Amino acid sequence: MAKKTVWSDNRFWQRSAAWITGFASILLIWLTFDTIPQIKMGNDADLQNGVTKRVPGPTVINYKITYEMNTKRGHEIPVIGGMNAEGTSAFQEKEKFFGRDDWSQDEAMELLALGKLASQSKNCMNCHTLLGNGAYYAPDLTKAWLDPAWGPEGSMQSMTGKSTKEEAMAEFLQHPSQYPTHARMMPNLGITAAEAKGLVAFLKHMTSIDTNGFPRNFAKIQGAVHGK
Amino acid sequence: MANNYLTTESKKLATWYFTFAAIIFGAQLVFGLVAAFQYVMPGFLFEIVDFSVARMIHINALVVWMVFAMMGSVYWLLPDETGIETVGIGLGKLLFWVFAAAIVIVVLVYLLVQVGPADQTTIWFINEGREYLEAPRWADIGIVVVVLGFVYNLYATGMKGNRSGIVTVLMADMLAFAGIYLAGMGYTDNISIDQYWWWWVIHLWVEATWEVFVGSIAAYGLITMIGAHRKVVEMWLWIEVAMLFGSGILGIGHHYFWIGTPEYWWEIGALFSALEPLPLVAMFIHVLYDWGKQQGAQEAQGKEVSVIANKPAFTWFVLQALGNFLGAGVWGFFHTFPQVNLYTHGTQFTSAHGHLAFFGAYATILIGMFYIAVQGKHGIKVMHATKKSIWATSMIFGGVLGMTAALTMSGYVQVLVERAQMGASWSGYFDSQASVWFAQGMDWRLIMGIVTFLGFVILVTDLLSIGKATHHER
Ligand code: HEM
Ligand code: HEM
Ligand SMILES: [Fe+2]
């Protein structure tokens, strides 16, 4: 046998493995304690007081939301209630959601909770991606609320016979296979009117989450494909 | 079960787990084919077995068969490693039936009930709608109980018998494996927090605890199949554990780039996940090195025969080393920097990586364990390949490589057209899907999927018949 060195000693490697694993785990737990408070959902008071949260409170549905390039951060960020001089949320401009822009914290939370629950019960994530995670059979829903197809220039409002984005979305979600735009259709999932309303709130709220600029250039480019 | 050479109850129990795993593996492939067919012909089973249902069964079956085969592998190797009969065989048998029955019920509900109303009863009894963790809560609790029972057996046996390095690693690893599952059981209204914990299960399973698990199984295989030196193998194993956990635990940051979590995860995720391929390279080299060394040592003694005691199993073990390196190491590395992931996140590219990584790292070595069990059951000293095992291996491995290539092409088109050219909108998404090259990729994925499936059918017939072949050394 050659001279024994620490490098060929199993005990040494066993201890190293234990230390490294312990150290990495503690770091992850520590980072978790830092991250979770930062992604806790805000509340109505934050919005009223102009406090920016990575995950805003549910009453964000009372506001106009856009997705704008922020030169300081170098990518797009959700802008809530119009933009201020620094290029971030001004929390001023409201936008009616199903006819109201005064949803209370509790009412809005109830809608959002119903929508989140419906997203799981109906398994959206096994066709779509949410925040980019899930399945690849259908479009990413992270910023679906801002998709041009739902807007005044898009086709969905007239197709569903509705005059607002939220009503058009709710109608589509209840009877998706009645309003197909592609051969690959979304099936009827038995979504009720109440669930559809909740889902639209959930989608609008998701748009307000600060996703560090994903997706990039969302719907900003109308495409170079075939010179369109 | 005529001439069963198995002398321990633990190994007999292992064959139950392996058998059930193989059946679920088949189910996984069938539903994968349904989903792949829907990409090509969207009307197929529309509003009967929708894509979401087929896909949910595909990926749940994937996780379940692997967990079954992992448990089977542990029951298989425990008597060899500890030198005693496994403690708690009765419990192991009971848990087998409980787990199998629960899985059958869960799958039937997925298939027949599919979706429920937006309330907690759906979460408790139908599905949780969170990719990979769709199993309803009652089943979650059942799974935790089953896994804890399994961990108890492992600990009781490891503490009573000889606790080898391999068993020590498995004891620590399986406890972490069970514990991490708890992180995925909660419900929250906040989708960012939801996905934060969801990744603890998905990532910390496949890029930490499962990797260490296959490291242990590979170590066992090297010792038993080519007679590698235990001390050296176990030293390598500890080094691998250090490297895998050292990079993999914080590598979770590569899933925290875009879900609402702070920007510092860009740096942490990029740095640590970029290190993750290193242990995979090391494991690849280790397997080839030990093989060459053992063969060389034997030939130096003038014996010109192979050192491998189980050709088909060892082939799968070598393919594991390669597949893990390619699927997880190379394909993972491709998209693990935020600068790249910003565009590839949630595209067919991810699917390419997911397929080659899960298959390469886990399916391969577990199929290898099936062959080891067949060898043991038939009391074979040196098991040779058959025509069927060679066909099965080539078609399955070739099929998955082909699917990966096709998905990579489609992913590339999707990234360029949907993400770069069209800004990720609904219409941009469909512009990418409509591209001829994307569509061809989907066709080839389906064709290669069929090749994979046919290979699987041959694999099953081989597993059932190879033990009776006459060209083995008994
Ligand atoms: C018959 C062969 C197979 C076919 C046709 C097939 C097809 C599919 C399809 C269509 C999806 C959905 C992807 C999407 O959302 O667009 C999928 C997902 C998935 N499959 Fe397969 N599959 C096959 C075999 C396998 C094997 C052998 C494995 C691993 C051992 C595997 C692991 C996965 C995983 C992990 C996902 C989720 C991927 C992700 O979310 O990125 N599949 N498969
Ligand atoms: C055997 C080990 C591995 C397996 C089984 C595996 C499997 C997967 C699967 C199934 C997904 C898709 C998850 C989903 O459905 O959303 C995924 C995503 C990902 N994996 Fe892996 N992986 C492994 C190792 C690695 C390694 C070593 C790296 C980096 C070097 C890596 C980097 C990534 C990244 C960056 C994503 C996110 C993709 C996206 O943004 O869409 N993976 N992995
Ligand atoms: Fe990961």
PDB file of N, CA, C and O in Angstrom, chain B residues 6 30 53-54 67 73 82 90 123 191 212 220 245 262 275 277 280 315 326 341 364 382 394 404 461:
ATOM      1  N   LEU B   6     -34.001 -16.600  -5.787  1.00  0.00           N
ATOM      2  CA  LEU B   6     -33.834 -15.552  -4.792  1.00  0.00           C
ATOM      3  C   LEU B   6     -33.943 -16.132  -3.390  1.00  0.00           C
ATOM      4  O   LEU B   6     -34.910 -16.812  -3.070  1.00  0.00           O
ATOM      5  N   VAL B  30     -47.546   5.379 -23.325  1.00  0.00           N
ATOM      6  CA  VAL B  30     -48.802   5.439 -24.076  1.00  0.00           C
ATOM      7  C   VAL B  30     -49.384   6.851 -24.017  1.00  0.00           C
ATOM      8  O   VAL B  30     -49.763   7.433 -25.044  1.00  0.00           O
ATOM      9  N   VAL B  53     -54.909  16.213 -19.787  1.00  0.00           N
ATOM     10  CA  VAL B  53     -55.121  14.954 -19.074  1.00  0.00           C
ATOM     11  C   VAL B  53     -54.038  13.950 -19.467  1.00  0.00           C
ATOM     12  O   VAL B  53     -53.402  13.318 -18.617  1.00  0.00           O
ATOM     13  N   ALA B  54     -53.792  13.843 -20.772  1.00  0.00           N
ATOM     14  CA  ALA B  54     -52.771  12.908 -21.243  1.00  0.00           C
ATOM     15  C   ALA B  54     -51.412  13.274 -20.670  1.00  0.00           C
ATOM     16  O   ALA B  54     -50.660  12.420 -20.185  1.00  0.00           O
ATOM     17  N   VAL B  67     -40.148   6.215  -8.784  1.00  0.00           N
ATOM     18  CA  VAL B  67     -40.100   6.053  -7.326  1.00  0.00           C
ATOM     19  C   VAL B  67     -40.256   4.567  -6.967  1.00  0.00           C
ATOM     20  O   VAL B  67     -39.541   4.047  -6.110  1.00  0.00           O
ATOM     21  N   SER B  73     -35.006  -0.924  -6.080  1.00  0.00           N
ATOM     22  CA  SER B  73     -33.547  -1.012  -6.123  1.00  0.00           C
ATOM     23  C   SER B  73     -32.960  -1.093  -4.722  1.00  0.00           C
ATOM     24  O   SER B  73     -32.017  -1.846  -4.473  1.00  0.00           O
ATOM     25  N   THR B  82     -25.828  -4.995   3.404  1.00  0.00           N
ATOM     26  CA  THR B  82     -25.831  -5.079   4.867  1.00  0.00           C
ATOM     27  C   THR B  82     -25.498  -6.480   5.359  1.00  0.00           C
ATOM     28  O   THR B  82     -25.194  -6.670   6.525  1.00  0.00           O
ATOM     29  N   GLY B  90     -42.632  -7.387   6.021  1.00  0.00           N
ATOM     30  CA  GLY B  90     -44.104  -7.386   6.041  1.00  0.00           C
ATOM     31  C   GLY B  90     -44.631  -5.988   5.757  1.00  0.00           C
ATOM     32  O   GLY B  90     -45.545  -5.783   4.950  1.00  0.00           O
ATOM     33  N   ILE B 123     -58.876  19.894  -4.802  1.00  0.00           N
ATOM     34  CA  ILE B 123     -57.483  19.756  -4.384  1.00  0.00           C
ATOM     35  C   ILE B 123     -57.305  18.487  -3.541  1.00  0.00           C
ATOM     36  O   ILE B 123     -56.316  17.776  -3.653  1.00  0.00           O
ATOM     37  N   ILE B 191     -49.177  32.902  -6.445  1.00  0.00           N
ATOM     38  CA  ILE B 191     -48.548  31.971  -7.389  1.00  0.00           C
ATOM     39  C   ILE B 191     -47.026  32.017  -7.337  1.00  0.00           C
ATOM     40  O   ILE B 191     -46.353  31.020  -7.603  1.00  0.00           O
ATOM     41  N   VAL B 212     -27.941  11.855  -6.328  1.00  0.00           N
ATOM     42  CA  VAL B 212     -27.142  11.126  -5.349  1.00  0.00           C
ATOM     43  C   VAL B 212     -27.604   9.672  -5.287  1.00  0.00           C
ATOM     44  O   VAL B 212     -26.798   8.742  -5.182  1.00  0.00           O
ATOM     45  N   TYR B 220     -23.013   0.636  -6.536  1.00  0.00           N
ATOM     46  CA  TYR B 220     -23.375  -0.771  -6.299  1.00  0.00           C
ATOM     47  C   TYR B 220     -23.170  -1.599  -7.565  1.00  0.00           C
ATOM     48  O   TYR B 220     -22.616  -2.704  -7.518  1.00  0.00           O
ATOM     49  N   PHE B 245     -24.416  17.863  -4.221  1.00  0.00           N
ATOM     50  CA  PHE B 245     -25.160  18.721  -3.295  1.00  0.00           C
ATOM     51  C   PHE B 245     -24.575  20.133  -3.288  1.00  0.00           C
ATOM     52  O   PHE B 245     -25.298  21.126  -3.182  1.00  0.00           O
ATOM     53  N   PRO B 262     -36.475  37.890  -6.261  1.00  0.00           N
ATOM     54  CA  PRO B 262     -35.537  38.999  -6.496  1.00  0.00           C
ATOM     55  C   PRO B 262     -34.416  38.671  -7.489  1.00  0.00           C
ATOM     56  O   PRO B 262     -34.100  37.506  -7.720  1.00  0.00           O
ATOM     57  N   LEU B 275     -22.222  24.908 -12.331  1.00  0.00           N
ATOM     58  CA  LEU B 275     -21.303  23.901 -11.794  1.00  0.00           C
ATOM     59  C   LEU B 275     -21.906  22.496 -11.795  1.00  0.00           C
ATOM     60  O   LEU B 275     -21.194  21.507 -11.662  1.00  0.00           O
ATOM     61  N   PRO B 277     -23.023  20.463 -14.039  1.00  0.00           N
ATOM     62  CA  PRO B 277     -22.527  19.417 -14.944  1.00  0.00           C
ATOM     63  C   PRO B 277     -21.219  18.769 -14.477  1.00  0.00           C
ATOM     64  O   PRO B 277     -20.926  17.637 -14.868  1.00  0.00           O
ATOM     65  N   LEU B 280     -21.458  15.425 -13.067  1.00  0.00           N
ATOM     66  CA  LEU B 280     -21.977  14.491 -14.069  1.00  0.00           C
ATOM     67  C   LEU B 280     -20.849  14.030 -14.996  1.00  0.00           C
ATOM     68  O   LEU B 280     -20.782  12.871 -15.391  1.00  0.00           O
ATOM     69  N   THR B 315     -24.658  -2.380 -19.862  1.00  0.00           N
ATOM     70  CA  THR B 315     -24.865  -1.465 -20.991  1.00  0.00           C
ATOM     71  C   THR B 315     -25.740  -0.294 -20.551  1.00  0.00           C
ATOM     72  O   THR B 315     -25.439   0.866 -20.833  1.00  0.00           O
ATOM     73  N   LEU B 326     -25.220  14.007 -20.928  1.00  0.00           N
ATOM     74  CA  LEU B 326     -25.776  14.727 -22.076  1.00  0.00           C
ATOM     75  C   LEU B 326     -27.056  15.482 -21.707  1.00  0.00           C
ATOM     76  O   LEU B 326     -27.185  16.682 -21.939  1.00  0.00           O
ATOM     77  N   ASN B 341     -31.904  31.859 -20.743  1.00  0.00           N
ATOM     78  CA  ASN B 341     -33.180  31.355 -20.238  1.00  0.00           C
ATOM     79  C   ASN B 341     -34.317  32.355 -20.424  1.00  0.00           C
ATOM     80  O   ASN B 341     -35.484  31.969 -20.569  1.00  0.00           O
ATOM     81  N   THR B 364     -32.646   4.968 -17.604  1.00  0.00           N
ATOM     82  CA  THR B 364     -31.581   4.047 -17.996  1.00  0.00           C
ATOM     83  C   THR B 364     -31.152   3.130 -16.862  1.00  0.00           C
ATOM     84  O   THR B 364     -31.163   1.909 -16.982  1.00  0.00           O
ATOM     85  N   VAL B 382     -23.073 -15.238 -15.260  1.00  0.00           N
ATOM     86  CA  VAL B 382     -22.748 -14.195 -16.240  1.00  0.00           C
ATOM     87  C   VAL B 382     -23.879 -14.139 -17.255  1.00  0.00           C
ATOM     88  O   VAL B 382     -24.142 -15.112 -17.958  1.00  0.00           O
ATOM     89  N   SER B 394     -31.129  -0.305 -28.216  1.00  0.00           N
ATOM     90  CA  SER B 394     -30.863   0.645 -29.302  1.00  0.00           C
ATOM     91  C   SER B 394     -32.102   1.463 -29.630  1.00  0.00           C
ATOM     92  O   SER B 394     -32.022   2.672 -29.861  1.00  0.00           O
ATOM     93  N   THR B 404     -35.312  13.958 -28.598  1.00  0.00           N
ATOM     94  CA  THR B 404     -34.623  15.134 -28.075  1.00  0.00           C
ATOM     95  C   THR B 404     -34.140  16.025 -29.204  1.00  0.00           C
ATOM     96  O   THR B 404     -34.284  17.257 -29.140  1.00  0.00           O
ATOM     97  N   THR B 461     -40.625  -7.968 -23.439  1.00  0.00           N
ATOM     98  CA  THR B 461     -40.547  -9.386 -23.811  1.00  0.00           C
ATOM     99  C   THR B 461     -39.167  -9.933 -23.468  1.00  0.00           C
ATOM    100  O   THR B 461     -39.027 -11.091 -23.064  1.00  0.00           O
TER     101      THR B 461
END
